[in-house]
Amino acid sequence: MTASGVPLFKTRLAVYFLAWSLAIVSIGAVFNAQHETGISKANTQAGVSKLTPGVTLYLGTSDVWNAGIAEGIANLLLGATSGLAILALLFSSRFPPFLRAGMLPLLLCLWLLSTIAVLVTSVITTVFVYTRKVDVQAYLPNGTRMPDNLVQSFSKQLGVSPEYSTFGYLKFMSAAPWPAFVFALASTILTVIAWRKSAATSAESEVAERKAAAAEKGEGDAGSAEAINDEKI
């Protein structure tokens, strides 16, 4: 099947490519956030050590960390789905007929799965970033936990806020997957439309083939009848 015979070829190719690109951006945002979080923790610990040597600081960010990992996995699935969809769109004519027939239903399932995964993880990450904060704990050399008011005092002296929403890289991580979700949803809708058009085209071709076969059979029967009449004459 040529490009001109593929339903919504150019539109799907453009939207699939944008979905793939934005999925890569979202994955990069997750890696950047994890990297920057590690640097921020190290810098905060170094600042506390200067103020009060011997004090160990614990910065609990497991909630947003796990949410970021889930977001990265969802966008990895989206990237793989969009990449497969692009390859299927460009090289479908080289696939065997049975594989070509099942490609659109398979892609539709993958699009639905990846779109839902990106949506769910994006909602969770966004909620965590804008409603939660770092779990800050400080311990003396003998293992005694310091009171929270002293910990808050350290944070103010260092100019560090425990609110996740004050960190730009976390806000970017929560915002990056939303455009990817929009194009994943658009890709899902376009795949449904393409599947329906392809099914309708196949049905029309089958009807046309049956009519052609019936016409050939009718001509053959008419020819046989004429031959019998000639013999009788």
PDB file of C-alpha atoms in Angstrom:
ATOM      1  CA  MET A   1       0.000   0.000   0.000  1.00  0.00           C
ATOM      2  CA  THR A   2       1.431   3.376  -1.009  1.00  0.00           C
ATOM      3  CA  ALA A   3       1.431   6.491   1.190  1.00  0.00           C
ATOM      4  CA  SER A   4      -1.485   7.913  -0.790  1.00  0.00           C
ATOM      5  CA  GLY A   5      -3.519   4.810   0.016  1.00  0.00           C
ATOM      6  CA  VAL A   6      -2.890   4.963   3.776  1.00  0.00           C
ATOM      7  CA  PRO A   7      -5.662   6.765   5.692  1.00  0.00           C
ATOM      8  CA  LEU A   8      -4.577  10.145   7.156  1.00  0.00           C
ATOM      9  CA  PHE A   9      -0.954   9.394   6.353  1.00  0.00           C
ATOM     10  CA  LYS A  10       0.570  12.886   6.722  1.00  0.00           C
ATOM     11  CA  THR A  11      -1.567  13.883   9.695  1.00  0.00           C
ATOM     12  CA  ARG A  12      -0.839  10.701  11.592  1.00  0.00           C
ATOM     13  CA  LEU A  13       2.869  10.869  10.818  1.00  0.00           C
ATOM     14  CA  ALA A  14       3.103  14.448  12.141  1.00  0.00           C
ATOM     15  CA  VAL A  15       1.084  13.743  15.299  1.00  0.00           C
ATOM     16  CA  TYR A  16       2.895  10.468  16.006  1.00  0.00           C
ATOM     17  CA  PHE A  17       6.251  12.229  15.658  1.00  0.00           C
ATOM     18  CA  LEU A  18       5.193  15.005  18.043  1.00  0.00           C
ATOM     19  CA  ALA A  19       3.983  12.421  20.566  1.00  0.00           C
ATOM     20  CA  TRP A  20       7.349  10.662  20.331  1.00  0.00           C
ATOM     21  CA  SER A  21       9.310  13.917  20.688  1.00  0.00           C
ATOM     22  CA  LEU A  22       7.316  15.085  23.710  1.00  0.00           C
ATOM     23  CA  ALA A  23       7.654  11.676  25.352  1.00  0.00           C
ATOM     24  CA  ILE A  24      11.445  11.992  25.042  1.00  0.00           C
ATOM     25  CA  VAL A  25      11.283  15.493  26.553  1.00  0.00           C
ATOM     26  CA  SER A  26       9.247  14.143  29.487  1.00  0.00           C
ATOM     27  CA  ILE A  27      11.722  11.332  30.100  1.00  0.00           C
ATOM     28  CA  GLY A  28      14.538  13.878  30.049  1.00  0.00           C
ATOM     29  CA  ALA A  29      12.647  16.036  32.563  1.00  0.00           C
ATOM     30  CA  VAL A  30      12.408  13.074  34.945  1.00  0.00           C
ATOM     31  CA  PHE A  31      16.132  12.311  34.703  1.00  0.00           C
ATOM     32  CA  ASN A  32      16.973  15.985  35.188  1.00  0.00           C
ATOM     33  CA  ALA A  33      14.728  16.218  38.251  1.00  0.00           C
ATOM     34  CA  GLN A  34      16.310  13.154  39.841  1.00  0.00           C
ATOM     35  CA  HIS A  35      19.792  14.531  39.150  1.00  0.00           C
ATOM     36  CA  GLU A  36      19.003  18.006  40.469  1.00  0.00           C
ATOM     37  CA  THR A  37      17.350  16.554  43.567  1.00  0.00           C
ATOM     38  CA  GLY A  38      20.552  14.687  44.416  1.00  0.00           C
ATOM     39  CA  ILE A  39      22.619  17.858  43.982  1.00  0.00           C
ATOM     40  CA  SER A  40      20.173  19.879  46.090  1.00  0.00           C
ATOM     41  CA  LYS A  41      20.314  17.312  48.894  1.00  0.00           C
ATOM     42  CA  ALA A  42      24.116  17.326  48.881  1.00  0.00           C
ATOM     43  CA  ASN A  43      24.275  21.134  48.941  1.00  0.00           C
ATOM     44  CA  THR A  44      21.751  21.343  51.777  1.00  0.00           C
ATOM     45  CA  GLN A  45      23.659  18.765  53.811  1.00  0.00           C
ATOM     46  CA  ALA A  46      26.895  20.681  53.242  1.00  0.00           C
ATOM     47  CA  GLY A  47      25.247  23.921  54.407  1.00  0.00           C
ATOM     48  CA  VAL A  48      23.897  22.287  57.567  1.00  0.00           C
ATOM     49  CA  SER A  49      27.318  20.777  58.329  1.00  0.00           C
ATOM     50  CA  LYS A  50      28.839  24.264  58.226  1.00  0.00           C
ATOM     51  CA  LEU A  51      26.218  25.647  60.629  1.00  0.00           C
ATOM     52  CA  THR A  52      26.255  22.697  63.035  1.00  0.00           C
ATOM     53  CA  PRO A  53      29.109  20.221  62.440  1.00  0.00           C
ATOM     54  CA  GLY A  54      28.178  16.632  63.128  1.00  0.00           C
ATOM     55  CA  VAL A  55      24.483  17.025  62.411  1.00  0.00           C
ATOM     56  CA  THR A  56      23.111  14.572  59.849  1.00  0.00           C
ATOM     57  CA  LEU A  57      20.277  15.789  57.690  1.00  0.00           C
ATOM     58  CA  TYR A  58      17.677  13.458  56.164  1.00  0.00           C
ATOM     59  CA  LEU A  59      15.647  14.778  53.241  1.00  0.00           C
ATOM     60  CA  GLY A  60      12.802  12.436  52.398  1.00  0.00           C
ATOM     61  CA  THR A  61      11.641  12.779  48.783  1.00  0.00           C
ATOM     62  CA  SER A  62      10.553   9.210  48.110  1.00  0.00           C
ATOM     63  CA  ASP A  63       6.987  10.206  47.216  1.00  0.00           C
ATOM     64  CA  VAL A  64       7.889  12.585  44.385  1.00  0.00           C
ATOM     65  CA  TRP A  65      10.849  10.349  43.437  1.00  0.00           C
ATOM     66  CA  ASN A  66       8.585   7.321  42.927  1.00  0.00           C
ATOM     67  CA  ALA A  67       6.009   9.453  41.110  1.00  0.00           C
ATOM     68  CA  GLY A  68       8.747  10.670  38.765  1.00  0.00           C
ATOM     69  CA  ILE A  69       9.916   7.126  38.044  1.00  0.00           C
ATOM     70  CA  ALA A  70       6.342   6.068  37.232  1.00  0.00           C
ATOM     71  CA  GLU A  71       5.987   9.094  34.973  1.00  0.00           C
ATOM     72  CA  GLY A  72       9.215   8.190  33.181  1.00  0.00           C
ATOM     73  CA  ILE A  73       8.066   4.601  32.607  1.00  0.00           C
ATOM     74  CA  ALA A  74       4.714   5.806  31.230  1.00  0.00           C
ATOM     75  CA  ASN A  75       6.446   8.159  28.806  1.00  0.00           C
ATOM     76  CA  LEU A  76       8.864   5.403  27.845  1.00  0.00           C
ATOM     77  CA  LEU A  77       5.844   3.313  26.870  1.00  0.00           C
ATOM     78  CA  LEU A  78       4.463   6.280  24.928  1.00  0.00           C
ATOM     79  CA  GLY A  79       7.780   6.755  23.135  1.00  0.00           C
ATOM     80  CA  ALA A  80       7.941   3.070  22.193  1.00  0.00           C
ATOM     81  CA  THR A  81       4.324   3.112  20.989  1.00  0.00           C
ATOM     82  CA  SER A  82       4.777   6.226  18.864  1.00  0.00           C
ATOM     83  CA  GLY A  83       8.035   4.898  17.434  1.00  0.00           C
ATOM     84  CA  LEU A  84       6.376   1.622  16.474  1.00  0.00           C
ATOM     85  CA  ALA A  85       3.438   3.536  14.976  1.00  0.00           C
ATOM     86  CA  ILE A  86       5.785   5.644  12.841  1.00  0.00           C
ATOM     87  CA  LEU A  87       7.609   2.562  11.559  1.00  0.00           C
ATOM     88  CA  ALA A  88       4.315   0.803  10.830  1.00  0.00           C
ATOM     89  CA  LEU A  89       3.067   3.856   8.967  1.00  0.00           C
ATOM     90  CA  LEU A  90       6.201   4.195   6.828  1.00  0.00           C
ATOM     91  CA  PHE A  91       6.840   0.524   6.097  1.00  0.00           C
ATOM     92  CA  SER A  92       3.399  -1.108   6.274  1.00  0.00           C
ATOM     93  CA  SER A  93       3.582  -1.994   2.565  1.00  0.00           C
ATOM     94  CA  ARG A  94       6.473  -4.348   3.345  1.00  0.00           C
ATOM     95  CA  PHE A  95       4.575  -6.240   6.032  1.00  0.00           C
ATOM     96  CA  PRO A  96       2.848  -9.566   5.284  1.00  0.00           C
ATOM     97  CA  PRO A  97      -0.930  -9.189   4.727  1.00  0.00           C
ATOM     98  CA  PHE A  98      -1.878 -10.861   8.027  1.00  0.00           C
ATOM     99  CA  LEU A  99       0.462  -8.560   9.974  1.00  0.00           C
ATOM    100  CA  ARG A 100      -0.737  -5.475   8.124  1.00  0.00           C
ATOM    101  CA  ALA A 101      -4.349  -6.331   8.955  1.00  0.00           C
ATOM    102  CA  GLY A 102      -3.653  -6.655  12.664  1.00  0.00           C
ATOM    103  CA  MET A 103      -1.328  -3.676  13.013  1.00  0.00           C
ATOM    104  CA  LEU A 104      -3.943  -0.953  13.545  1.00  0.00           C
ATOM    105  CA  PRO A 105      -5.842  -2.870  16.280  1.00  0.00           C
ATOM    106  CA  LEU A 106      -2.533  -3.600  18.022  1.00  0.00           C
ATOM    107  CA  LEU A 107      -1.450   0.037  17.809  1.00  0.00           C
ATOM    108  CA  LEU A 108      -4.823   1.179  19.092  1.00  0.00           C
ATOM    109  CA  CYS A 109      -4.424  -0.994  22.204  1.00  0.00           C
ATOM    110  CA  LEU A 110      -0.924   0.369  22.778  1.00  0.00           C
ATOM    111  CA  TRP A 111      -2.073   3.968  22.270  1.00  0.00           C
ATOM    112  CA  LEU A 112      -4.891   3.504  24.770  1.00  0.00           C
ATOM    113  CA  LEU A 113      -2.567   1.924  27.339  1.00  0.00           C
ATOM    114  CA  SER A 114       0.158   4.550  26.996  1.00  0.00           C
ATOM    115  CA  THR A 115      -2.310   7.460  26.977  1.00  0.00           C
ATOM    116  CA  ILE A 116      -3.976   6.272  30.184  1.00  0.00           C
ATOM    117  CA  ALA A 117      -0.587   5.602  31.801  1.00  0.00           C
ATOM    118  CA  VAL A 118       0.700   9.092  30.962  1.00  0.00           C
ATOM    119  CA  LEU A 119      -2.515  10.698  32.215  1.00  0.00           C
ATOM    120  CA  VAL A 120      -2.553   8.845  35.545  1.00  0.00           C
ATOM    121  CA  THR A 121       1.135   9.380  36.311  1.00  0.00           C
ATOM    122  CA  SER A 122       0.959  13.037  35.252  1.00  0.00           C
ATOM    123  CA  VAL A 123      -1.942  13.689  37.617  1.00  0.00           C
ATOM    124  CA  ILE A 124      -0.136  11.986  40.511  1.00  0.00           C
ATOM    125  CA  THR A 125       3.133  13.840  39.890  1.00  0.00           C
ATOM    126  CA  THR A 126       1.404  17.207  39.547  1.00  0.00           C
ATOM    127  CA  VAL A 127      -0.573  16.698  42.761  1.00  0.00           C
ATOM    128  CA  PHE A 128       2.551  15.651  44.664  1.00  0.00           C
ATOM    129  CA  VAL A 129       4.638  18.583  43.425  1.00  0.00           C
ATOM    130  CA  TYR A 130       2.035  21.218  44.270  1.00  0.00           C
ATOM    131  CA  THR A 131       0.651  19.800  47.531  1.00  0.00           C
ATOM    132  CA  ARG A 132       3.533  18.023  49.269  1.00  0.00           C
ATOM    133  CA  LYS A 133       6.908  18.927  50.686  1.00  0.00           C
ATOM    134  CA  VAL A 134      10.251  17.417  51.615  1.00  0.00           C
ATOM    135  CA  ASP A 135      10.271  15.367  54.811  1.00  0.00           C
ATOM    136  CA  VAL A 136      13.155  17.106  56.609  1.00  0.00           C
ATOM    137  CA  GLN A 137      14.730  15.425  59.652  1.00  0.00           C
ATOM    138  CA  ALA A 138      17.982  16.203  61.442  1.00  0.00           C
ATOM    139  CA  TYR A 139      19.930  13.982  63.824  1.00  0.00           C
ATOM    140  CA  LEU A 140      22.684  14.713  66.324  1.00  0.00           C
ATOM    141  CA  PRO A 141      25.890  12.623  66.331  1.00  0.00           C
ATOM    142  CA  ASN A 142      24.427  10.393  69.080  1.00  0.00           C
ATOM    143  CA  GLY A 143      21.386   9.612  66.905  1.00  0.00           C
ATOM    144  CA  THR A 144      18.940  11.889  68.696  1.00  0.00           C
ATOM    145  CA  ARG A 145      16.430  13.548  66.415  1.00  0.00           C
ATOM    146  CA  MET A 146      16.411  17.320  66.559  1.00  0.00           C
ATOM    147  CA  PRO A 147      13.132  19.212  67.134  1.00  0.00           C
ATOM    148  CA  ASP A 148      11.293  20.338  64.021  1.00  0.00           C
ATOM    149  CA  ASN A 149      11.518  24.019  64.986  1.00  0.00           C
ATOM    150  CA  LEU A 150      15.333  23.839  64.888  1.00  0.00           C
ATOM    151  CA  VAL A 151      15.182  22.078  61.522  1.00  0.00           C
ATOM    152  CA  GLN A 152      12.935  24.831  60.191  1.00  0.00           C
ATOM    153  CA  SER A 153      15.406  27.373  61.507  1.00  0.00           C
ATOM    154  CA  PHE A 154      18.207  25.673  59.542  1.00  0.00           C
ATOM    155  CA  SER A 155      16.071  25.749  56.415  1.00  0.00           C
ATOM    156  CA  LYS A 156      15.430  29.480  56.792  1.00  0.00           C
ATOM    157  CA  GLN A 157      19.117  30.244  57.354  1.00  0.00           C
ATOM    158  CA  LEU A 158      20.031  28.246  54.262  1.00  0.00           C
ATOM    159  CA  GLY A 159      17.249  29.871  52.249  1.00  0.00           C
ATOM    160  CA  VAL A 160      15.780  26.467  51.398  1.00  0.00           C
ATOM    161  CA  SER A 161      12.044  25.812  51.307  1.00  0.00           C
ATOM    162  CA  PRO A 162      10.762  22.258  51.825  1.00  0.00           C
ATOM    163  CA  GLU A 163       7.838  22.842  49.451  1.00  0.00           C
ATOM    164  CA  TYR A 164       8.254  20.841  46.233  1.00  0.00           C
ATOM    165  CA  SER A 165       6.601  23.612  44.228  1.00  0.00           C
ATOM    166  CA  THR A 166       9.531  25.951  44.927  1.00  0.00           C
ATOM    167  CA  PHE A 167      11.896  23.776  42.880  1.00  0.00           C
ATOM    168  CA  GLY A 168      11.813  24.658  39.184  1.00  0.00           C
ATOM    169  CA  TYR A 169      13.040  21.276  37.991  1.00  0.00           C
ATOM    170  CA  LEU A 170      10.208  19.505  39.834  1.00  0.00           C
ATOM    171  CA  LYS A 171       7.649  21.886  38.368  1.00  0.00           C
ATOM    172  CA  PHE A 172       9.073  21.214  34.919  1.00  0.00           C
ATOM    173  CA  MET A 173       8.899  17.459  35.533  1.00  0.00           C
ATOM    174  CA  SER A 174       5.215  17.771  36.459  1.00  0.00           C
ATOM    175  CA  ALA A 175       4.411  19.998  33.460  1.00  0.00           C
ATOM    176  CA  ALA A 176       6.385  18.206  30.719  1.00  0.00           C
ATOM    177  CA  PRO A 177       4.118  15.157  30.226  1.00  0.00           C
ATOM    178  CA  TRP A 178       0.907  17.142  29.697  1.00  0.00           C
ATOM    179  CA  PRO A 179       1.664  18.116  26.076  1.00  0.00           C
ATOM    180  CA  ALA A 180       2.730  14.509  25.497  1.00  0.00           C
ATOM    181  CA  PHE A 181      -0.635  13.365  26.841  1.00  0.00           C
ATOM    182  CA  VAL A 182      -2.493  15.707  24.465  1.00  0.00           C
ATOM    183  CA  PHE A 183      -0.706  14.289  21.419  1.00  0.00           C
ATOM    184  CA  ALA A 184      -1.040  10.728  22.724  1.00  0.00           C
ATOM    185  CA  LEU A 185      -4.793  11.264  22.936  1.00  0.00           C
ATOM    186  CA  ALA A 186      -4.832  12.800  19.441  1.00  0.00           C
ATOM    187  CA  SER A 187      -2.841   9.811  18.149  1.00  0.00           C
ATOM    188  CA  THR A 188      -5.356   7.416  19.697  1.00  0.00           C
ATOM    189  CA  ILE A 189      -8.264   9.223  18.039  1.00  0.00           C
ATOM    190  CA  LEU A 190      -6.505   9.322  14.663  1.00  0.00           C
ATOM    191  CA  THR A 191      -5.721   5.606  14.903  1.00  0.00           C
ATOM    192  CA  VAL A 192      -9.401   4.855  15.525  1.00  0.00           C
ATOM    193  CA  ILE A 193     -10.406   6.942  12.509  1.00  0.00           C
ATOM    194  CA  ALA A 194      -7.742   5.302  10.322  1.00  0.00           C
ATOM    195  CA  TRP A 195      -8.857   1.839  11.448  1.00  0.00           C
ATOM    196  CA  ARG A 196     -12.469   2.594  10.547  1.00  0.00           C
ATOM    197  CA  LYS A 197     -11.500   4.009   7.151  1.00  0.00           C
ATOM    198  CA  SER A 198      -9.271   1.033   6.451  1.00  0.00           C
ATOM    199  CA  ALA A 199     -12.064  -1.371   7.425  1.00  0.00           C
ATOM    200  CA  ALA A 200     -14.543   0.500   5.214  1.00  0.00           C
ATOM    201  CA  THR A 201     -12.102   0.452   2.282  1.00  0.00           C
ATOM    202  CA  SER A 202     -11.514  -3.274   2.735  1.00  0.00           C
ATOM    203  CA  ALA A 203     -15.256  -3.911   2.833  1.00  0.00           C
ATOM    204  CA  GLU A 204     -15.789  -1.885  -0.358  1.00  0.00           C
ATOM    205  CA  SER A 205     -12.979  -3.762  -2.102  1.00  0.00           C
ATOM    206  CA  GLU A 206     -14.481  -7.083  -1.055  1.00  0.00           C
ATOM    207  CA  VAL A 207     -17.914  -6.066  -2.372  1.00  0.00           C
ATOM    208  CA  ALA A 208     -16.371  -4.877  -5.653  1.00  0.00           C
ATOM    209  CA  GLU A 209     -14.486  -8.177  -6.034  1.00  0.00           C
ATOM    210  CA  ARG A 210     -17.663 -10.159  -5.439  1.00  0.00           C
ATOM    211  CA  LYS A 211     -19.560  -8.103  -8.029  1.00  0.00           C
ATOM    212  CA  ALA A 212     -16.748  -8.561 -10.529  1.00  0.00           C
ATOM    213  CA  ALA A 213     -16.705 -12.310  -9.895  1.00  0.00           C
ATOM    214  CA  ALA A 214     -20.477 -12.471 -10.267  1.00  0.00           C
ATOM    215  CA  ALA A 215     -20.323 -10.498 -13.513  1.00  0.00           C
ATOM    216  CA  GLU A 216     -17.633 -12.808 -14.906  1.00  0.00           C
ATOM    217  CA  LYS A 217     -19.705 -15.801 -13.927  1.00  0.00           C
ATOM    218  CA  GLY A 218     -22.775 -14.289 -15.586  1.00  0.00           C
ATOM    219  CA  GLU A 219     -20.853 -13.641 -18.790  1.00  0.00           C
ATOM    220  CA  GLY A 220     -19.557 -17.190 -18.725  1.00  0.00           C
ATOM    221  CA  ASP A 221     -23.050 -18.616 -18.281  1.00  0.00           C
ATOM    222  CA  ALA A 222     -24.347 -16.412 -21.102  1.00  0.00           C
ATOM    223  CA  GLY A 223     -21.531 -17.566 -23.386  1.00  0.00           C
ATOM    224  CA  SER A 224     -22.299 -21.219 -22.583  1.00  0.00           C
ATOM    225  CA  ALA A 225     -25.965 -20.667 -23.392  1.00  0.00           C
ATOM    226  CA  GLU A 226     -25.135 -19.070 -26.717  1.00  0.00           C
ATOM    227  CA  ALA A 227     -22.846 -21.964 -27.582  1.00  0.00           C
ATOM    228  CA  ILE A 228     -25.596 -24.480 -26.831  1.00  0.00           C
ATOM    229  CA  ASN A 229     -28.060 -22.552 -29.000  1.00  0.00           C
ATOM    230  CA  ASP A 230     -25.567 -22.484 -31.896  1.00  0.00           C
ATOM    231  CA  GLU A 231     -25.134 -26.227 -31.676  1.00  0.00           C
ATOM    232  CA  LYS A 232     -28.881 -26.741 -31.821  1.00  0.00           C
ATOM    233  CA  ILE A 233     -29.140 -24.585 -34.920  1.00  0.00           C
TER     234      ILE A 233
END
